[in-house]
mmCIF file of C-alpha atoms and ligand atoms in Angstrom:
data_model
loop_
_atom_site.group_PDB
_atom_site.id
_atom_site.type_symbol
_atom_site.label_atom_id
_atom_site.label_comp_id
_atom_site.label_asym_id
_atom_site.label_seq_id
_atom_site.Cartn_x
_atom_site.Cartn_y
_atom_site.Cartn_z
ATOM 1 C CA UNK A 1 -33.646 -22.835 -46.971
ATOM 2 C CA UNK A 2 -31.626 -21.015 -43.961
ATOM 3 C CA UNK A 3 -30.743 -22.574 -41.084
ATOM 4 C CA UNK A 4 -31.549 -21.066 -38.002
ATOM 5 C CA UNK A 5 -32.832 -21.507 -34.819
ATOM 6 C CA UNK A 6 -35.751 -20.952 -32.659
ATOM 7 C CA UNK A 7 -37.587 -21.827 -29.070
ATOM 8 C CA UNK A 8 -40.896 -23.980 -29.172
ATOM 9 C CA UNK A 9 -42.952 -25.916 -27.045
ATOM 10 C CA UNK A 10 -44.427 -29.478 -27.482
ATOM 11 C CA UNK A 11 -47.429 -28.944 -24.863
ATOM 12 C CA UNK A 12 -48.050 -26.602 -22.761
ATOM 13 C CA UNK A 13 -46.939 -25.800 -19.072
ATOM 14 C CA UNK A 14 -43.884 -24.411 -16.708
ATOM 15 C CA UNK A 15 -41.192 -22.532 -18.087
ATOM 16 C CA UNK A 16 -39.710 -26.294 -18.572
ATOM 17 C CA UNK A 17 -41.659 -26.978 -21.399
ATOM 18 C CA UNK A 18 -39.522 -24.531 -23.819
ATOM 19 C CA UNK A 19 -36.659 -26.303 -26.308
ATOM 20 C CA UNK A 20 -33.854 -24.655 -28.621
ATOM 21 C CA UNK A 21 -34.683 -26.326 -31.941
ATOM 22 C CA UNK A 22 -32.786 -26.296 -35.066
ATOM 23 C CA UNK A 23 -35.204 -24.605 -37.557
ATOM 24 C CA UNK A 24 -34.917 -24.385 -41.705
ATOM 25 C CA UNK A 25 -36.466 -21.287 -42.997
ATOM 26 C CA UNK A 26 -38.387 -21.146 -46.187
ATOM 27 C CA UNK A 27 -37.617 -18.372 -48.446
ATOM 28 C CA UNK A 28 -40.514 -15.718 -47.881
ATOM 29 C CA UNK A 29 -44.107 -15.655 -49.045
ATOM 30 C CA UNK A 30 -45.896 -13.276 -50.736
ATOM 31 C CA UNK A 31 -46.440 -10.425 -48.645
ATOM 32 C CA UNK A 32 -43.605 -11.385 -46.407
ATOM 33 C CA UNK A 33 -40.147 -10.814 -45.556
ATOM 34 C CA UNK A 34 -37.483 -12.675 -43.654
ATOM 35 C CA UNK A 35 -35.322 -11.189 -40.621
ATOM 36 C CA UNK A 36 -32.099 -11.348 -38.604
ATOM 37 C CA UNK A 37 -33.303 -10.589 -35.263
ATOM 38 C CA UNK A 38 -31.454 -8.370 -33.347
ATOM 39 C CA UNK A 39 -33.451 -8.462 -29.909
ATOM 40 C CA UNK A 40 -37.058 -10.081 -28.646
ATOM 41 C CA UNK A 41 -39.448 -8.027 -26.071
ATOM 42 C CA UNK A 42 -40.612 -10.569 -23.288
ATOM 43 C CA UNK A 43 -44.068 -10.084 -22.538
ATOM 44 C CA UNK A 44 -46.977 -11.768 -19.802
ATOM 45 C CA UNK A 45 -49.386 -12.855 -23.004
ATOM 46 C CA UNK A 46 -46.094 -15.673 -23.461
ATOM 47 C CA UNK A 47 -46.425 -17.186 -20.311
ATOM 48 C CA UNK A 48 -50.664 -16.869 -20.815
ATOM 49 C CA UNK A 49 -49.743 -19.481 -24.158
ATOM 50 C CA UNK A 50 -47.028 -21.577 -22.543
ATOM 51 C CA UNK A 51 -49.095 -22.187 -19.718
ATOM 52 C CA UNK A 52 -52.221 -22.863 -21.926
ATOM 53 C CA UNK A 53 -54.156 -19.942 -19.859
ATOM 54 C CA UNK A 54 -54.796 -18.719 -23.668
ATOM 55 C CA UNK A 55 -55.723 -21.477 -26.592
ATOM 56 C CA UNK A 56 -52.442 -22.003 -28.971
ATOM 57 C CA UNK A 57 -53.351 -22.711 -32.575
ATOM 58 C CA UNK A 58 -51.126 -25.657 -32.803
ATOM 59 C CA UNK A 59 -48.273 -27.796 -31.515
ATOM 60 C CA UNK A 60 -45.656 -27.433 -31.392
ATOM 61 C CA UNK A 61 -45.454 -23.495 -31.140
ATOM 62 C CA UNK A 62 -43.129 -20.788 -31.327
ATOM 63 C CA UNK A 63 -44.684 -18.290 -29.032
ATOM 64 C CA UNK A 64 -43.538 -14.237 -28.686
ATOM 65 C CA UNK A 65 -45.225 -11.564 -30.147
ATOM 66 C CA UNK A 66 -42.482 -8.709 -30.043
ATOM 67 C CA UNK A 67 -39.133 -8.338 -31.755
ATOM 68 C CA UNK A 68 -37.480 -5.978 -33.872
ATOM 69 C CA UNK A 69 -34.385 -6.705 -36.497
ATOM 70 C CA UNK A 70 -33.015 -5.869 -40.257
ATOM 71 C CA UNK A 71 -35.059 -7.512 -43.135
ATOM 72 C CA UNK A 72 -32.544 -9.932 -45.183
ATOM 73 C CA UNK A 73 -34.785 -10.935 -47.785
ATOM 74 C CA UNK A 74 -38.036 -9.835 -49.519
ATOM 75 C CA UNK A 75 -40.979 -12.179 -50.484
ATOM 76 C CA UNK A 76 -43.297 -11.246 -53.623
ATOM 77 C CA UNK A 77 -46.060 -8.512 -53.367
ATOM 78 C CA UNK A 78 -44.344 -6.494 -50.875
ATOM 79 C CA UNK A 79 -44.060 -2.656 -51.382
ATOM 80 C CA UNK A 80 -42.918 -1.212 -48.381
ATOM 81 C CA UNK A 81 -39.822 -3.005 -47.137
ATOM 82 C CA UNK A 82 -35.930 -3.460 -48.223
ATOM 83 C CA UNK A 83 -33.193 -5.506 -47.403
ATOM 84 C CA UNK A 84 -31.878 -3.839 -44.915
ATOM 85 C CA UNK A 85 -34.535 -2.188 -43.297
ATOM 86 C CA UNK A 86 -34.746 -2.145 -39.663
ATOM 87 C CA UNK A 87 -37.831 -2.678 -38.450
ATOM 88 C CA UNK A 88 -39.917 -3.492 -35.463
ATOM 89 C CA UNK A 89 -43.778 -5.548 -34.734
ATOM 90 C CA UNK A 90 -45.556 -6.177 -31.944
ATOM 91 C CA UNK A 91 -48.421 -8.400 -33.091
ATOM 92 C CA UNK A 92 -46.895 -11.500 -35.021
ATOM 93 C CA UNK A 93 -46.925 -14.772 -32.676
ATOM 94 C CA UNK A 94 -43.124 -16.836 -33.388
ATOM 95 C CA UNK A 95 -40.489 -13.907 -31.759
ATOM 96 C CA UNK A 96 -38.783 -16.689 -30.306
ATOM 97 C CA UNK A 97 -36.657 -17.180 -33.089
ATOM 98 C CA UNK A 98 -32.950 -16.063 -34.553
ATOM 99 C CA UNK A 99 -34.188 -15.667 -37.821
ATOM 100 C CA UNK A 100 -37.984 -15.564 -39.116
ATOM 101 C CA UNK A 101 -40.448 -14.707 -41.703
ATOM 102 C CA UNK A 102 -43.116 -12.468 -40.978
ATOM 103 C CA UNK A 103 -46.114 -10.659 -42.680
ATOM 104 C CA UNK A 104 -45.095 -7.310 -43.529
ATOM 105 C CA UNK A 105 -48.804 -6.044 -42.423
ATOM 106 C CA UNK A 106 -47.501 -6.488 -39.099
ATOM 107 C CA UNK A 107 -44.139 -4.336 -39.361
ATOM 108 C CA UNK A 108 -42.957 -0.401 -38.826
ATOM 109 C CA UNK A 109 -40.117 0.794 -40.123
ATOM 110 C CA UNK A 110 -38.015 1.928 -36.755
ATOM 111 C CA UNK A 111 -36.717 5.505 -36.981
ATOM 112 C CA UNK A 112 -33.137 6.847 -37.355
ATOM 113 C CA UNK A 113 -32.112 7.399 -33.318
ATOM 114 C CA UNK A 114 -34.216 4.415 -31.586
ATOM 115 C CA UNK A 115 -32.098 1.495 -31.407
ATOM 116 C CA UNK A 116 -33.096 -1.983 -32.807
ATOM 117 C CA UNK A 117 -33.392 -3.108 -28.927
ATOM 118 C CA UNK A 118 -35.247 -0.567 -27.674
ATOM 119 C CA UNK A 119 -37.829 -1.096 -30.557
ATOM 120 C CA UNK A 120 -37.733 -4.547 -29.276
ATOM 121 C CA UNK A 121 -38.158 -3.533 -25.482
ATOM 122 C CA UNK A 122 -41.331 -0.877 -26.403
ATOM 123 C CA UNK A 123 -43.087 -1.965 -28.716
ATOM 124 C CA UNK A 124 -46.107 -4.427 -27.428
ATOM 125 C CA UNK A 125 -45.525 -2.835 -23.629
ATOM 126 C CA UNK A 126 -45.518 0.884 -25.562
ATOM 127 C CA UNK A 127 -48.359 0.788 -27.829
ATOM 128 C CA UNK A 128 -50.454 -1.116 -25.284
ATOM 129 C CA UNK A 129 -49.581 2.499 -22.866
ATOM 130 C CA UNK A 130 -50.826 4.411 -26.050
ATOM 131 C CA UNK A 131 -53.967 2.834 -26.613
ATOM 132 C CA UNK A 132 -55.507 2.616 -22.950
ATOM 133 C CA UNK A 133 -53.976 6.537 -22.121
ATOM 134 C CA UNK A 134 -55.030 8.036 -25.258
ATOM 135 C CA UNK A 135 -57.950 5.522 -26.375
ATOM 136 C CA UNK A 136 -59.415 3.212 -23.867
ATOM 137 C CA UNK A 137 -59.846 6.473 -21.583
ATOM 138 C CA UNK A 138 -58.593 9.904 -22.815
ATOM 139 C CA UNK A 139 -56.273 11.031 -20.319
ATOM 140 C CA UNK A 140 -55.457 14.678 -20.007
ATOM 141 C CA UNK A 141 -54.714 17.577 -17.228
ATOM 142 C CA UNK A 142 -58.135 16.604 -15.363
ATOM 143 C CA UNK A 143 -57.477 12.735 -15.242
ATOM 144 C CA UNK A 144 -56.874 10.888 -12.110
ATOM 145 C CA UNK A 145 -56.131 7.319 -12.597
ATOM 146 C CA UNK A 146 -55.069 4.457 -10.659
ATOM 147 C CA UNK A 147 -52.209 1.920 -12.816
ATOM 148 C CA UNK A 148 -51.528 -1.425 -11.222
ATOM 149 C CA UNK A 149 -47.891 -3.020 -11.413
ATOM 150 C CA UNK A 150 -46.678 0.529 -11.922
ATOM 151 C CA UNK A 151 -42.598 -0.655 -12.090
ATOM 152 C CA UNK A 152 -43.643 -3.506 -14.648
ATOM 153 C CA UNK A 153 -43.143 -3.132 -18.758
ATOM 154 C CA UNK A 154 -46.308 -1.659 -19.525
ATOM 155 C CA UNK A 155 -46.746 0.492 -15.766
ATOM 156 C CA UNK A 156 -43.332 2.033 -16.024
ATOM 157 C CA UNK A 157 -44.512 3.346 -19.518
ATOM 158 C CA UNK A 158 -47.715 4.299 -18.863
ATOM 159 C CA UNK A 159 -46.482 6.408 -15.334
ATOM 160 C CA UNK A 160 -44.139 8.434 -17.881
ATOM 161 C CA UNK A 161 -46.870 9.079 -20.575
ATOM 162 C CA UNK A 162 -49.635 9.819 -18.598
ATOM 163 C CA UNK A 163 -47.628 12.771 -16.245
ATOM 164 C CA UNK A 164 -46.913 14.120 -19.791
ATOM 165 C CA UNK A 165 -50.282 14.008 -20.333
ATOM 166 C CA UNK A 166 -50.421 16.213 -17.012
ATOM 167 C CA UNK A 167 -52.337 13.456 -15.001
ATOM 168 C CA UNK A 168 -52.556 12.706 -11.413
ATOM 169 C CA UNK A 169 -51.147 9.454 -11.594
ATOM 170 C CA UNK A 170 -51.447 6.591 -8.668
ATOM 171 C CA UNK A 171 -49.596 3.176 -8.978
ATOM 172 C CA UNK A 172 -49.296 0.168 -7.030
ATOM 173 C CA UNK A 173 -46.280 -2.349 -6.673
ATOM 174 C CA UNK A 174 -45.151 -5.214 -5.041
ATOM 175 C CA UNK A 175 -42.197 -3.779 -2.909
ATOM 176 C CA UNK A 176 -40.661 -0.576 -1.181
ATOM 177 C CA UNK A 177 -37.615 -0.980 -4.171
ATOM 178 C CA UNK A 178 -40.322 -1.184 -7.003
ATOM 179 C CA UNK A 179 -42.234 1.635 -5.418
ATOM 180 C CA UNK A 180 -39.047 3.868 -5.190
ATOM 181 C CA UNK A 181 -38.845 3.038 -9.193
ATOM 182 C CA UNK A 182 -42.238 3.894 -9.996
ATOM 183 C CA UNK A 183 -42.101 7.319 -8.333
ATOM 184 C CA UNK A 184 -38.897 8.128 -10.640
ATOM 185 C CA UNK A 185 -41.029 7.123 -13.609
ATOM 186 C CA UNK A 186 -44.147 9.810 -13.728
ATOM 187 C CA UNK A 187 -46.110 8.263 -10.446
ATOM 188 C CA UNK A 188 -47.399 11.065 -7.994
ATOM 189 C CA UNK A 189 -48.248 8.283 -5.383
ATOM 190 C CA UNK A 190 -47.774 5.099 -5.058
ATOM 191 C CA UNK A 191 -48.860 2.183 -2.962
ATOM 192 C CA UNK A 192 -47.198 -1.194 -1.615
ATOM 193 C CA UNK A 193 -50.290 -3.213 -2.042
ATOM 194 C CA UNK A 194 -48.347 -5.897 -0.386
ATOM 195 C CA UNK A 195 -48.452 -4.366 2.733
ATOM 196 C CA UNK A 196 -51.052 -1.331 2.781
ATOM 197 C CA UNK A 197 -55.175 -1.389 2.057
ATOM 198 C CA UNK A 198 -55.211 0.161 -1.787
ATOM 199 C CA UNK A 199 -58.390 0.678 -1.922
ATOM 200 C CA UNK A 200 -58.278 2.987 1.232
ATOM 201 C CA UNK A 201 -55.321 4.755 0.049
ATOM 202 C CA UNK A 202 -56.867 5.839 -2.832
ATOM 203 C CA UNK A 203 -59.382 7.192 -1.332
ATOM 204 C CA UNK A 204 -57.331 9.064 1.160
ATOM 205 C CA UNK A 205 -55.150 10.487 -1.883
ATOM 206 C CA UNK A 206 -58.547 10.992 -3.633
ATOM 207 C CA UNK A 207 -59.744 13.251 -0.581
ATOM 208 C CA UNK A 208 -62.732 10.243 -0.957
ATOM 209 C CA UNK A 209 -63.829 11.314 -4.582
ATOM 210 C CA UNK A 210 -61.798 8.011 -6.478
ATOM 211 C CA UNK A 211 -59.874 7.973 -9.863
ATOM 212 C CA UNK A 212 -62.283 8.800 -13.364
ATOM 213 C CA UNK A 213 -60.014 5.392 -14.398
ATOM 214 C CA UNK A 214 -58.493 2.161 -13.207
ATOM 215 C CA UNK A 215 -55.882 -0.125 -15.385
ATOM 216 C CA UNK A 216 -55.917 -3.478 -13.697
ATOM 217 C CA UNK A 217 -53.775 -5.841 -15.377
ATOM 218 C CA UNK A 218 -53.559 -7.949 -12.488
ATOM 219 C CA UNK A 219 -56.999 -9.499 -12.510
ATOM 220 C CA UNK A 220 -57.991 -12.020 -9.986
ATOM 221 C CA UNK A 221 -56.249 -10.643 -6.843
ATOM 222 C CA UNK A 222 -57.271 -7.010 -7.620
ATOM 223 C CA UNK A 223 -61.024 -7.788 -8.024
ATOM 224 C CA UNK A 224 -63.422 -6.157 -7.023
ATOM 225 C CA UNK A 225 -61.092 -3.837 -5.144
ATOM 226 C CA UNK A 226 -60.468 -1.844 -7.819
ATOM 227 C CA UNK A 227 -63.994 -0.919 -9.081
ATOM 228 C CA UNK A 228 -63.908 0.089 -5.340
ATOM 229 C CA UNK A 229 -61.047 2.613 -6.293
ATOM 230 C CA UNK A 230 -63.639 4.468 -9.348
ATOM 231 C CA UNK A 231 -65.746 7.800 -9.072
ATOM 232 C CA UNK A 232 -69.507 7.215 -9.778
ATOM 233 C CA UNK A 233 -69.394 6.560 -13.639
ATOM 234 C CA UNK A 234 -65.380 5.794 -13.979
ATOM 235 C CA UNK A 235 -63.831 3.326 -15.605
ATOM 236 C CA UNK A 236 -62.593 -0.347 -15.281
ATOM 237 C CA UNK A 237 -59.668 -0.861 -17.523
ATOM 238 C CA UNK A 238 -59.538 -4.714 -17.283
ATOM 239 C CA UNK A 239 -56.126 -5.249 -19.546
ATOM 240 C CA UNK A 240 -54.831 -8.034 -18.115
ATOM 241 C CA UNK A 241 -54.609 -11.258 -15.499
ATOM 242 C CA UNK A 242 -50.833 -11.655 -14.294
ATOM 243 C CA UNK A 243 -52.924 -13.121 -10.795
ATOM 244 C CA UNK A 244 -55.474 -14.908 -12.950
ATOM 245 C CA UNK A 245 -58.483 -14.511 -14.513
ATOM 246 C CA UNK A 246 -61.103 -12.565 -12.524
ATOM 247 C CA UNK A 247 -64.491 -14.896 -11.844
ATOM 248 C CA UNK A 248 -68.031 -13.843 -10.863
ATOM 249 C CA UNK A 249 -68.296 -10.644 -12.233
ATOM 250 C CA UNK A 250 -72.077 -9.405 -12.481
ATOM 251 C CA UNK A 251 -72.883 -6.151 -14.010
ATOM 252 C CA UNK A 252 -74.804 -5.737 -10.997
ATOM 253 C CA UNK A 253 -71.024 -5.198 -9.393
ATOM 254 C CA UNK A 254 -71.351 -1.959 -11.815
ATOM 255 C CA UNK A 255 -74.622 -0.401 -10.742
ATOM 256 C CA UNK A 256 -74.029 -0.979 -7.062
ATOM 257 C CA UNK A 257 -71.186 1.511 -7.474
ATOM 258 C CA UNK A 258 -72.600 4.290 -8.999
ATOM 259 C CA UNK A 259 -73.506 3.342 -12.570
ATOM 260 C CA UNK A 260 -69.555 2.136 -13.553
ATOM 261 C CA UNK A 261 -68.049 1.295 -17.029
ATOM 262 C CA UNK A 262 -66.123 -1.707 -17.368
ATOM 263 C CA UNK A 263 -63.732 -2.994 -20.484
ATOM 264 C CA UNK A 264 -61.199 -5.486 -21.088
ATOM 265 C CA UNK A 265 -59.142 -4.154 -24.104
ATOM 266 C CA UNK A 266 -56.767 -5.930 -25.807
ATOM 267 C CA UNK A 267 -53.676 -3.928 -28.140
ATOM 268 C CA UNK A 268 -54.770 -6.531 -31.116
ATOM 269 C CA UNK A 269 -58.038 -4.960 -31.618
ATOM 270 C CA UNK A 270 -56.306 -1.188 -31.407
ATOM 271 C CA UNK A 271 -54.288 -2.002 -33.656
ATOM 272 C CA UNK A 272 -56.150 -3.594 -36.186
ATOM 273 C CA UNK A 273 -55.799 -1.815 -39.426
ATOM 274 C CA UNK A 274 -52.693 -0.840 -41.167
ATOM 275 C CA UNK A 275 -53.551 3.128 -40.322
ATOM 276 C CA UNK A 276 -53.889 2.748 -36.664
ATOM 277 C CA UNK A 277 -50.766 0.446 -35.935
ATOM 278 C CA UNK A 278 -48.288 2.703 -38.355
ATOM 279 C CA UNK A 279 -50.396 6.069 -36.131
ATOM 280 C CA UNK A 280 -49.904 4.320 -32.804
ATOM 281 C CA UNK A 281 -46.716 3.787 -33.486
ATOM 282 C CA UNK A 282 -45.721 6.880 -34.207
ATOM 283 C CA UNK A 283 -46.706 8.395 -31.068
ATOM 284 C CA UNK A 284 -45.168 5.917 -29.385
ATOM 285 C CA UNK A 285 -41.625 6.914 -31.122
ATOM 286 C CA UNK A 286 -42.372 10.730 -30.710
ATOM 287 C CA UNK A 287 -42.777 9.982 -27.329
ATOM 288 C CA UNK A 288 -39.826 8.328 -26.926
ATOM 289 C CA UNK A 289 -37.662 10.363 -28.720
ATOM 290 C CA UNK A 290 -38.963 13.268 -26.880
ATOM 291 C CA UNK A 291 -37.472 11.913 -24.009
ATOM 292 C CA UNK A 292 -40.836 12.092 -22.385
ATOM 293 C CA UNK A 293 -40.817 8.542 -21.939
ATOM 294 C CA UNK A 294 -37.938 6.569 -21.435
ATOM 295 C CA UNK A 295 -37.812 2.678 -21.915
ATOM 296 C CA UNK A 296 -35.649 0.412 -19.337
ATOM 297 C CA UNK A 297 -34.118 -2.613 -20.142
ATOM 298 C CA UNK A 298 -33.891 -3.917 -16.772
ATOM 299 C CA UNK A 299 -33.501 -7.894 -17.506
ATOM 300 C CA UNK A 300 -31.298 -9.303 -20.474
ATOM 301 C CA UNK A 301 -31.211 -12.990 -21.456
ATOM 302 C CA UNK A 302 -29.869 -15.316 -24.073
ATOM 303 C CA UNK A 303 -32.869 -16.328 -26.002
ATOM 304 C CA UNK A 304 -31.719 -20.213 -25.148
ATOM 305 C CA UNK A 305 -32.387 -19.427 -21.412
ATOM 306 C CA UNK A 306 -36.007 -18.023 -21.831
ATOM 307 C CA UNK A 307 -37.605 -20.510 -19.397
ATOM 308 C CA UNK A 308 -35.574 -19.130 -16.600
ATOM 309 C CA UNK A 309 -36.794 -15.450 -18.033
ATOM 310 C CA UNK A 310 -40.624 -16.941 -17.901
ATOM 311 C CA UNK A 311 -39.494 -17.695 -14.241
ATOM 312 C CA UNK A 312 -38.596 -14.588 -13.206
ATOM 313 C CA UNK A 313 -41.075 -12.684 -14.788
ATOM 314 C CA UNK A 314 -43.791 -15.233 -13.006
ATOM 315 C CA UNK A 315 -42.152 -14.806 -9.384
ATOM 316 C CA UNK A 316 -42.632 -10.946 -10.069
ATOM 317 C CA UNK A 317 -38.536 -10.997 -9.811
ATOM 318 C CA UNK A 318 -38.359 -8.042 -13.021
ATOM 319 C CA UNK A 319 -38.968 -4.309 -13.257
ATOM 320 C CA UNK A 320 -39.656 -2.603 -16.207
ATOM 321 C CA UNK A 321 -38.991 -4.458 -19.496
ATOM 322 C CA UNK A 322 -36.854 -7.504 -20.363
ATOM 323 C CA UNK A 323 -35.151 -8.682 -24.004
ATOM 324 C CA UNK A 324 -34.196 -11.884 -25.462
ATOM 325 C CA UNK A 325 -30.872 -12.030 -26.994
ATOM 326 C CA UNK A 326 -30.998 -14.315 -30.362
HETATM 327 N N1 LIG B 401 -54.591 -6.184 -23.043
HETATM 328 C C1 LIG B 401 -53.492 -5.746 -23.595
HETATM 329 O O1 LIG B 401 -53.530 -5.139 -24.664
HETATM 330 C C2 LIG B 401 -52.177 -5.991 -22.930
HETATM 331 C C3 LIG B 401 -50.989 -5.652 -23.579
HETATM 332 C C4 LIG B 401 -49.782 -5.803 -22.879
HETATM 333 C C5 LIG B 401 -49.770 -6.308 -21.594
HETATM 334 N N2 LIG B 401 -50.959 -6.673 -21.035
HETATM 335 C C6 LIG B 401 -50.996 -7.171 -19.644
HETATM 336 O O2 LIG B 401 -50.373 -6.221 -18.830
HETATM 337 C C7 LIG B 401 -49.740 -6.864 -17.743
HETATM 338 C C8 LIG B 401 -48.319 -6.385 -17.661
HETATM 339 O O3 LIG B 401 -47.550 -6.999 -18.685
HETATM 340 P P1 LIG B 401 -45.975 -6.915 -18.643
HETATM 341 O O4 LIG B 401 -45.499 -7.823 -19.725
HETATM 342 O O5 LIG B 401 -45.560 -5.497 -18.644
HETATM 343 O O6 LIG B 401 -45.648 -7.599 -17.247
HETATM 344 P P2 LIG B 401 -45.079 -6.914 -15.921
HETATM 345 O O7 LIG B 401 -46.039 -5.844 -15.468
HETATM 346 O O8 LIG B 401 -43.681 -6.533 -16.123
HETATM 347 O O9 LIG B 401 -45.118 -8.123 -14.913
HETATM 348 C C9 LIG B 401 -46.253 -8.466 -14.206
HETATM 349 C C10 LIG B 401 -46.308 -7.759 -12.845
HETATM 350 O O10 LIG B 401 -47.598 -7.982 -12.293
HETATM 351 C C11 LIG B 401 -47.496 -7.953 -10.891
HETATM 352 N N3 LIG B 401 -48.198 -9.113 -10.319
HETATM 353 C C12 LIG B 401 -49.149 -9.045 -9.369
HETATM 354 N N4 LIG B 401 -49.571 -10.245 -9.035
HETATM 355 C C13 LIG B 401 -48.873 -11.127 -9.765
HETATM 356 C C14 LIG B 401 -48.865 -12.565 -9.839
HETATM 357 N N5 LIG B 401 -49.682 -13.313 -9.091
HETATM 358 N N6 LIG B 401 -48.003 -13.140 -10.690
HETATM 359 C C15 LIG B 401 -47.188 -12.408 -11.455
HETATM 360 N N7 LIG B 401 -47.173 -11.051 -11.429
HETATM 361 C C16 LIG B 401 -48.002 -10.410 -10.603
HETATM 362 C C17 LIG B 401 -46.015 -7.991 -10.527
HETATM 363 O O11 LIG B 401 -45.648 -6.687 -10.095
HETATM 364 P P3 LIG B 401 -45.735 -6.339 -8.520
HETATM 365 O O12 LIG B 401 -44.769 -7.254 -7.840
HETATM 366 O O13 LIG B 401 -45.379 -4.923 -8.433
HETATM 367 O O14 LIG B 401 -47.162 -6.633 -8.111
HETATM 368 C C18 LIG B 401 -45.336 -8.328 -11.832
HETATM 369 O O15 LIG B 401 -44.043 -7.796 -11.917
HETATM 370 C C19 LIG B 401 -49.930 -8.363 -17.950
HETATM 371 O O16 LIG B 401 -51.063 -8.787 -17.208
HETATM 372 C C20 LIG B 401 -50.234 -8.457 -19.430
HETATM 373 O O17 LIG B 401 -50.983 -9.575 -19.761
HETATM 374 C C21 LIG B 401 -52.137 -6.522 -21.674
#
């Protein structure tokens, strides 16, 4: 056994709910392996299980999805990964721990140049920007699309990928200081939907036509204003509900606007099988190390102090991505 330490919850609810436990790690599994954490990506989906908006499978649980770290010990049956190893996953629910044992199904090897904490930092928010660019919608030269929470982890990703994907690319945000950030981070345009109509905006930038493609991951305050945003036959990228989960949608909604798609896509089901995590992956790193896409740490905790994190993240206080610090 190895003593360690994690964050769990009891039941669910505010960012109070969270403790510091002392933990004692099993040796490994078969087809696991045990690591040293070096950094853990914060992500919405955490506060969507600590505030029992999505079902957890038991109680108490350590939540997080995203972390990266060097492998300390290997379990039985498992081909692919050393001691030593760094490596990164995006998928595998009990991040909020110092030290852990995961399936190795759910790891990458992180490449020579990428630090452990940016793996950390990119990969849920990264591959989730891979996925809805290159296979929710395929974005290229043509593409206009419309991203919501542009200076948040997954906008101020997908802004950089899709203008190097040579889209037109319109964002929204919360304030004039996020908006400024999103333009430096591949937006074209970008709306305060705090303060100005988005839905008219677009069309204005549009020159009336609307975007082929709308990501909403805001959900409830954004609906149905942005299938209001869509050219006849475009898109509703429904990835997520920061504002809450949308209610009353008819697929009438669709056909009143000119015969509209609609989706609500979750990285989980991209990623599913070995081949397309280890491929999505890998653009995600060749983007990165490109320098096409660059990922910002803009918030750093301790991992002890991740209810004050949940806060912020909640009170739409953070730009860009934020890390927990075992
Ligand atoms: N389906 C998937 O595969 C998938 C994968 C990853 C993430 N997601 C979703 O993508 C979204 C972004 O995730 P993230 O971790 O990168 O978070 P984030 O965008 O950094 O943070 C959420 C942002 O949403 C905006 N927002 C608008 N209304 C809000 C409200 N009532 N409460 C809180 N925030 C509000 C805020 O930006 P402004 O102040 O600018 O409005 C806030 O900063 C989340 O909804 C998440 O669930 C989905």
């Amino acid at each position: 056994m190895t003593k360690t330490h994690a964050v769990s919850f009891s039941k669910t609810g505010g960012p109070e709910v969270f403790d510091y436990v002392d933990i004692d790690l099993a040796p490994p599994a078969a087809g696991e392996v045990q690591i040293r954490q070096a950094a853990i990506g914060l992500n919405f989906i955490d506060v969507y299980f600590r505030n029992g908006s999505y079902k957890v499978p038991h109680l108490p649980f350590v939540t997080g999805k995203e972390g990266a770290g060097t492998v300390t010990a290997v379990g039985p049956d498992v081909a692919d990964f050393r001691i030593g190893d760094r490596v990164a996953y995006a998928s595998a629910d009990g991040a909020y721990s110092v030290e852990r044992n995961i399936e190795a199904r759910h790891l990458v090897h992180v490449p020579d140049g990428i630090e452990l904490e940016t793996a950390a930092a990119m990969m849920l928010k990264g591959m989730t920007a891979e996925y809805l660019l290159n296979r929710t919608f395929k974005v290229g030269p043509q593409t206009v699309l419309l991203f919501h929470a542009a200076a948040g982890g997954v906008g101020l990703i997908a802004g950089q990928w899709a203008k190097a994907l040579g889209a037109t690319v319109i964002g929204t945000a919360g304030s004039e200081e996020k908006v400024e950030l999103a333009l430096a981070h591949g937006y074209n345009h970008v709306i305060n939907y705090k303060s100005e109509d988005f839905v008219g905006r677009v069309r204005e930038i549009t020159g009336g036509k609307g975007v082929d493609v709308v990501y909403d991951s805001i959900g409830r305050d954004t609906f149905p204003q942005s299938l209001d945003c869509l050219k006849p036959r475009g898109l509703f990228a429904s990835f997520g509900q920061s504002s809450g989960p949308i209610e009353n949608f008819t697929l009438a909604m669709l056909a009143q606007r000119g015969s509209l798609f609609a989706t609500r896509p979750s990285l989980f089901a991209y990623i599913a099988t070995r081949q397309e995590l280890v491929d999505s992956a890998k653009a995600l790193f060749d983007v990165v190390q490109s320098n096409k896409v660059r990922i910002n740490v803009n918030q750093t905790y301790p991992l002890r102090e991740v209810g004050r994190a949940h806060a912020d993240l909640e009170a739409r206080k953070t730009t860009g991505t934020t890390l927990l610090i075992p």
